[in-house]
Short mmCIF file of C-alpha atoms and ligand atoms in Angstrom, two decimals:
data_model
loop_
_atom_site.label_atom_id
_atom_site.label_comp_id
_atom_site.label_asym_id
_atom_site.label_seq_id
_atom_site.Cartn_x
_atom_site.Cartn_y
_atom_site.Cartn_z
CA MET W 15 237.47 106.50 31.79
CA MET W 16 238.95 105.26 28.58
CA ILE W 17 241.34 107.84 26.99
CA GLN W 18 240.91 108.22 23.31
CA THR W 19 243.33 109.72 20.76
CA ASN W 20 242.72 112.72 18.63
CA GLN W 21 242.39 110.65 15.76
CA GLU W 22 239.77 108.32 17.38
CA ILE W 23 237.78 111.53 18.57
CA GLN W 24 237.88 112.83 15.03
CA GLU W 25 236.70 109.67 13.47
CA ILE W 26 233.74 109.46 15.91
CA GLN W 27 232.99 113.11 15.10
CA LYS W 28 232.94 112.49 11.34
CA LEU W 29 230.48 109.53 11.91
CA ILE W 30 228.16 111.41 14.03
CA LEU W 31 228.14 114.56 11.55
CA ASN W 32 227.28 112.19 8.73
CA LEU W 33 224.50 110.28 10.60
CA LYS W 34 222.93 113.28 12.05
CA LYS W 35 222.47 114.83 8.47
CA GLU W 36 221.19 111.32 7.14
CA LYS W 37 218.73 110.76 10.15
CA ASP W 38 217.21 114.23 10.34
CA VAL W 39 218.67 115.01 13.72
CA THR W 40 219.60 118.46 15.42
CA ILE W 41 222.09 118.09 18.16
CA LEU W 42 221.82 120.79 21.00
CA ALA W 43 224.70 120.78 23.54
CA HIS W 44 225.13 122.89 26.76
CA TYR W 45 228.36 124.82 27.41
CA TYR W 46 229.21 122.37 30.10
CA GLN W 47 229.52 119.53 27.74
CA THR W 48 233.09 118.46 26.65
CA LEU W 49 234.76 120.47 23.83
CA GLU W 50 234.54 117.49 21.45
CA ILE W 51 230.74 117.32 21.99
CA GLN W 52 230.39 121.01 21.36
CA GLU W 53 232.09 120.63 18.18
CA ILE W 54 229.53 118.30 16.64
CA ALA W 55 226.71 120.15 17.92
CA ASP W 56 224.34 122.40 15.62
CA PHE W 57 223.77 124.81 18.43
CA VAL W 58 225.67 125.37 21.80
CA GLY W 59 224.55 127.61 24.46
CA ASP W 60 223.08 127.99 27.96
CA SER W 61 219.73 126.96 29.17
CA LEU W 62 217.80 129.94 27.85
CA GLU W 63 219.38 130.13 24.61
CA LEU W 64 218.90 126.27 24.03
CA SER W 65 215.28 126.62 25.16
CA LYS W 66 214.64 129.36 22.52
CA ILE W 67 216.41 127.38 19.88
CA ALA W 68 214.43 124.28 20.67
CA ARG W 69 211.40 126.16 20.10
CA ASP W 70 212.19 128.29 17.02
CA HIS W 71 215.14 126.92 15.14
CA THR W 72 214.89 123.28 15.05
CA ASN W 73 213.43 121.90 11.78
CA THR W 74 214.39 118.27 12.11
CA LYS W 75 212.09 115.54 13.41
CA ASN W 76 214.74 114.53 16.02
CA ILE W 77 216.49 116.65 18.78
CA ILE W 78 219.22 114.99 20.61
CA PHE W 79 220.16 116.97 23.78
CA ALA W 80 223.61 116.72 25.20
CA GLY W 81 222.89 118.07 28.57
CA VAL W 82 220.96 116.98 31.64
CA LEU W 83 217.30 115.80 31.99
CA PHE W 84 215.58 119.00 32.75
CA MET W 85 217.16 120.58 29.69
CA ALA W 86 215.70 117.75 27.39
CA GLU W 87 212.45 117.90 29.09
CA THR W 88 212.33 121.66 28.40
CA ALA W 89 212.98 121.13 24.75
CA SER W 90 210.30 118.46 24.64
CA ILE W 91 207.67 120.51 26.41
CA LEU W 92 208.47 123.47 23.80
CA ASN W 93 208.47 121.09 20.83
CA PRO W 94 205.59 118.53 21.71
CA VAL W 95 205.73 117.33 17.92
CA LYS W 96 209.52 116.35 18.04
CA ARG W 97 211.31 113.47 19.18
CA VAL W 98 213.66 114.65 21.80
CA LEU W 99 216.31 112.07 22.91
CA MET W 100 219.18 111.96 25.42
CA PRO W 101 222.41 109.98 24.78
CA ASP W 102 222.17 109.18 28.65
CA LYS W 103 218.96 109.56 30.24
CA GLN W 104 220.72 109.05 33.84
CA ALA W 105 222.32 112.47 33.32
CA GLY W 106 220.24 114.41 35.92
CA CYS W 107 220.77 117.64 37.71
CA PRO W 108 221.09 117.24 41.61
CA LEU W 109 220.02 120.89 41.95
CA ALA W 110 216.65 120.00 40.42
CA SER W 111 216.04 117.21 42.71
CA PHE W 112 215.79 119.61 45.70
CA LEU W 113 212.40 120.68 44.69
CA ASN W 114 209.37 118.42 43.69
CA GLY W 115 205.84 119.35 42.70
CA ASP W 116 204.34 118.27 46.17
CA THR W 117 206.77 120.51 48.30
CA LEU W 118 205.85 123.44 46.00
CA LYS W 119 202.31 122.89 46.67
CA ILE W 120 202.96 122.92 50.44
CA TYR W 121 204.71 126.16 50.00
CA LYS W 122 201.88 127.53 47.83
CA ASP W 123 199.47 126.65 50.50
CA LYS W 124 201.50 128.29 53.20
CA TYR W 125 201.93 131.53 51.23
CA PRO W 126 198.66 132.09 49.18
CA GLY W 127 198.90 134.72 46.51
CA VAL W 128 202.40 134.90 46.42
CA PRO W 129 203.88 134.16 43.05
CA VAL W 130 206.03 131.22 42.41
CA VAL W 131 209.06 131.45 40.15
CA VAL W 132 211.28 128.19 39.58
CA TYR W 133 214.67 128.16 38.01
CA VAL W 134 214.86 126.34 34.69
CA ASN W 135 217.00 123.99 36.51
CA SER W 136 213.96 122.10 37.97
CA THR W 137 211.82 118.94 36.90
CA ALA W 138 209.01 119.27 34.57
CA GLU W 139 206.55 118.42 37.32
CA THR W 140 207.91 121.40 39.41
CA LYS W 141 207.71 123.84 36.36
CA ALA W 142 204.09 122.84 35.97
CA GLU W 143 203.29 123.96 39.53
CA ALA W 144 204.96 127.34 39.13
CA ASP W 145 203.67 130.64 37.83
CA VAL W 146 206.75 131.44 35.79
CA VAL W 147 210.12 129.88 35.18
CA CYS W 148 213.50 131.82 34.91
CA THR W 149 217.20 131.19 34.03
CA SER W 150 220.26 132.74 35.60
CA SER W 151 220.21 135.11 32.60
CA ASN W 152 216.89 136.54 33.20
CA ALA W 153 216.13 135.74 37.03
CA ILE W 154 216.19 139.45 38.14
CA LYS W 155 213.99 140.58 35.09
CA VAL W 156 211.45 137.73 35.54
CA ILE W 157 211.07 138.06 39.16
CA GLN W 158 210.54 141.84 39.03
CA GLY W 159 207.92 141.22 36.22
CA ILE W 160 205.92 138.66 38.25
CA GLN W 161 206.11 140.63 41.37
CA LYS W 162 204.69 143.55 39.65
CA GLU W 163 202.03 141.56 37.84
CA TYR W 164 200.82 140.12 41.07
CA ASN W 165 201.40 143.37 43.07
CA SER W 166 203.14 141.20 45.77
CA LYS W 167 205.92 142.18 48.08
CA LYS W 168 207.07 138.64 48.35
CA VAL W 169 208.04 136.09 45.70
CA LEU W 170 208.60 132.35 46.19
CA PHE W 171 211.80 131.08 44.24
CA GLY W 172 213.68 127.91 44.12
CA PRO W 173 215.45 125.73 44.10
CA ASP W 174 218.90 127.41 44.07
CA LYS W 175 219.41 129.50 47.22
CA ASN W 176 222.33 131.16 45.90
CA LEU W 177 220.64 132.52 42.84
CA ALA W 178 217.96 133.57 45.23
CA ASP W 179 220.40 135.36 47.38
CA HIS W 180 221.82 137.13 44.21
CA VAL W 181 218.35 138.33 43.10
CA ARG W 182 217.68 139.45 46.65
CA LEU W 183 220.73 141.61 46.71
CA ASN W 184 219.90 143.30 43.42
CA THR W 185 216.31 144.09 44.04
CA ASN W 186 213.92 145.22 46.90
CA ILE W 187 212.12 142.21 46.68
CA GLU W 188 211.58 139.73 49.60
CA ILE W 189 212.52 136.29 48.20
CA ILE W 190 211.48 133.30 50.05
CA ASN W 191 213.63 130.38 49.45
CA LEU W 192 211.81 127.35 48.01
CA PRO W 193 212.82 125.08 49.67
CA ASP W 194 214.94 126.36 52.60
CA VAL W 195 218.20 124.96 51.07
CA GLY W 196 218.84 123.94 47.51
CA PHE W 197 222.23 124.34 45.65
CA CYS W 198 224.15 123.16 42.71
CA TYR W 199 227.12 121.08 44.34
CA VAL W 200 229.53 122.25 41.47
CA HIS W 201 229.02 126.00 42.18
CA ASN W 202 228.36 125.74 45.64
CA ASP W 203 231.64 123.92 46.57
CA ILE W 204 233.70 126.74 45.49
CA ASN W 205 234.83 128.92 48.49
CA LYS W 206 236.34 132.51 48.85
CA SER W 207 239.80 130.80 49.49
CA ASP W 208 239.55 129.44 45.89
CA ALA W 209 238.70 132.96 44.43
CA ILE W 210 241.45 134.48 46.50
CA ARG W 211 243.99 131.93 45.43
CA ALA W 212 243.09 132.53 41.69
CA LYS W 213 243.25 136.31 42.11
CA ASN W 214 246.68 135.98 43.74
CA ASP W 215 247.76 133.73 40.80
CA TYR W 216 246.63 136.05 38.31
CA PRO W 217 246.47 139.49 39.80
CA ASN W 218 245.69 141.42 36.53
CA ALA W 219 242.59 139.25 35.54
CA ALA W 220 239.02 140.27 35.61
CA VAL W 221 236.91 137.69 37.51
CA ALA W 222 233.59 136.49 36.22
CA VAL W 223 231.39 134.00 38.25
CA HIS W 224 228.00 132.27 37.98
CA PRO W 225 225.28 133.36 40.38
CA GLU W 226 224.91 129.93 41.54
CA CYS W 227 228.21 130.52 43.62
CA LYS W 228 228.04 131.44 47.11
CA ARG W 229 227.82 135.14 48.24
CA GLU W 230 231.46 134.96 49.59
CA VAL W 231 232.66 134.16 46.07
CA ARG W 232 230.42 136.45 44.22
CA LYS W 233 231.58 139.54 46.46
CA LEU W 234 235.08 138.91 44.91
CA ALA W 235 233.85 139.03 41.47
CA ASP W 236 234.07 141.82 38.89
CA PHE W 237 231.14 140.40 36.92
CA ILE W 238 228.30 138.01 37.85
CA GLY W 239 226.31 136.28 35.22
CA SER W 240 225.05 133.44 33.41
CA THR W 241 227.37 131.38 31.04
CA LYS W 242 225.95 133.49 28.20
CA GLY W 243 226.45 136.55 30.20
CA MET W 244 230.10 135.82 30.91
CA TYR W 245 230.64 134.82 27.37
CA ASP W 246 229.54 138.39 26.24
CA TYR W 247 231.64 139.97 29.16
CA VAL W 248 234.84 138.18 27.79
CA LYS W 249 233.70 139.32 24.23
CA GLU W 250 232.77 142.77 24.85
CA ASN W 251 234.79 143.94 27.92
CA PRO W 252 238.33 142.58 27.61
CA SER W 253 240.25 143.68 30.80
CA ILE W 254 243.29 145.98 30.12
CA VAL W 255 245.75 142.85 29.88
CA ASN W 256 242.96 140.50 28.38
CA GLU W 257 242.92 138.08 31.25
CA PHE W 258 240.10 136.41 32.94
CA ILE W 259 239.30 134.06 35.82
CA ILE W 260 236.13 132.13 35.19
CA GLY W 261 234.06 130.88 38.03
CA THR W 262 231.87 128.00 36.45
CA GLU W 263 232.09 124.64 34.74
CA ILE W 264 235.22 123.75 33.08
CA GLY W 265 233.44 122.87 29.66
CA PHE W 266 232.63 126.63 29.48
CA VAL W 267 236.27 127.63 30.28
CA GLN W 268 237.56 125.52 27.49
CA ARG W 269 234.94 126.95 25.11
CA LEU W 270 236.15 130.45 26.08
CA GLN W 271 239.70 129.45 25.48
CA LYS W 272 238.94 128.08 21.97
CA ASP W 273 236.83 131.03 20.93
CA PHE W 274 239.06 133.90 22.40
CA PRO W 275 242.64 132.57 21.71
CA ASN W 276 244.17 136.04 22.18
CA ASN W 277 242.90 136.32 25.76
CA LYS W 278 244.14 134.33 28.61
CA ILE W 279 241.35 132.42 30.19
CA TYR W 280 241.80 130.65 33.77
CA PRO W 281 239.55 128.35 35.47
CA MET W 282 238.85 129.63 39.09
CA THR W 283 239.70 126.07 40.12
CA GLU W 284 240.18 122.87 38.15
CA ASN W 285 237.53 121.27 40.45
CA PHE W 286 234.61 122.97 38.62
CA ILE W 287 233.37 119.77 36.94
CA CYS W 288 229.68 118.65 36.62
CA LYS W 289 229.96 115.06 36.68
CA ASP W 290 226.37 114.78 35.69
CA MET W 291 226.99 116.80 32.38
CA LYS W 292 230.04 114.61 31.79
CA ARG W 293 227.86 111.34 31.60
CA THR W 294 227.33 112.18 28.09
CA ASN W 295 230.24 111.34 25.71
CA LEU W 296 230.75 111.08 21.94
CA LYS W 297 230.38 107.27 21.87
CA LYS W 298 226.98 107.38 23.66
CA ILE W 299 225.90 109.95 20.90
CA LEU W 300 227.18 107.68 18.14
CA ASN W 301 225.42 104.73 19.71
CA LEU W 302 222.17 106.78 19.96
CA LEU W 303 222.41 107.93 16.17
CA ASN W 304 222.92 104.13 15.34
CA ASN W 305 219.67 103.26 17.22
CA LEU W 306 217.62 106.09 16.67
CA ASP W 307 214.35 104.13 16.32
CA ASN W 308 214.62 102.63 19.67
CA ASP W 309 212.47 104.66 22.00
CA ASN W 310 214.32 104.05 25.23
CA ASN W 311 216.13 107.33 24.91
CA ILE W 312 213.19 109.34 24.11
CA VAL W 313 212.46 111.99 26.96
CA ASN W 314 208.69 111.95 27.43
CA VAL W 315 206.75 114.45 29.62
CA PRO W 316 203.15 113.33 30.37
CA ASN W 317 200.77 115.77 28.49
CA SER W 318 199.18 116.75 31.87
CA ILE W 319 202.37 118.03 33.18
CA SER W 320 203.75 119.31 29.81
CA VAL W 321 200.65 121.59 29.08
CA LYS W 322 201.06 123.36 32.33
CA ALA W 323 204.98 123.56 32.29
CA ARG W 324 204.64 125.11 28.80
CA ILE W 325 202.65 128.08 30.15
CA SER W 326 205.33 128.73 32.66
CA LEU W 327 207.97 128.51 30.29
CA GLU W 328 206.45 130.56 27.52
CA LYS W 329 205.72 133.31 30.21
CA MET W 330 209.54 133.44 30.89
CA LEU W 331 210.23 133.62 27.34
CA LYS W 332 207.75 136.60 27.00
CA TYR W 333 209.57 138.30 29.91
CA SER W 334 213.15 137.71 28.59
S1 LIG R 19 226.37 122.34 37.00
FE1 LIG R 19 224.99 122.28 38.89
S2 LIG R 19 222.93 123.01 38.04
FE2 LIG R 19 224.39 122.63 36.11
S3 LIG R 19 223.57 120.45 35.57
FE3 LIG R 19 225.46 120.37 36.86
S4 LIG R 19 224.57 120.04 38.98
FE4 LIG R 19 223.02 120.87 37.74
#
């Protein structure tokens, strides 16, 4: 990877800011993007926030999504009249690849009448086969809501086994993993020993982790929540010494360090890096803006899938 100087970064940022105005573009960036990308975005957020923004607050003809494919697909499904583009369409989410529409149909046949909830980190095709979508912010609320609506003791949920376990521990609902094993390699790779090491290094710090972490890590946390949840936790509940250990992707840790300079914010480990999120960079965004008429970077979801997936997504937005 080519290292750029601060001056080079600022020059590219300036070009991007001018071009996005000129070409009627909104840039949405996930918290796991690099800070230099977050700085040129119109909106930065987690999956749920960006889904809502894509639906309600984008007035431009074009949306550039700095994130991974399922996020851009979601923006496109919720905004069928907009052009949604990605700077690098190869940026996927390995967690989403654990579950496809055909596997989901097999589970539906095996468990007739059991409602199906899929995590937003899933393909458009998978969302289209589900009854409702959820994010890490609203998983408990959505699963409780659908269970009540279907009057079912069980709920099928996938593809993240750790988020499923988190919901299971916080409700009385029987959650069936869909498929048996699915996980985010970034969060699942973090072990109890990483959490203990960080706690020993910073004994006064409060620990906040993402629910995609394993149970052994979640058990050692003071707070478990989505990135938005962790952001609010740092904002509203500073520990006595204002120190926090954050158990999620490094881009989000850098964002917290920037927004809360009076607090000490530590990553649980330096290895918390999503290589897929990091495929996007400023040069690719600039290149896309310079070639906006080229359709290669458009994210298209076929209408037959989009219509069904929108119903599952709109249902989530209603519950959350
Ligand atoms: S951090 Fe995990 S869940 Fe998020 S995009 Fe990367 S691989 Fe997917």
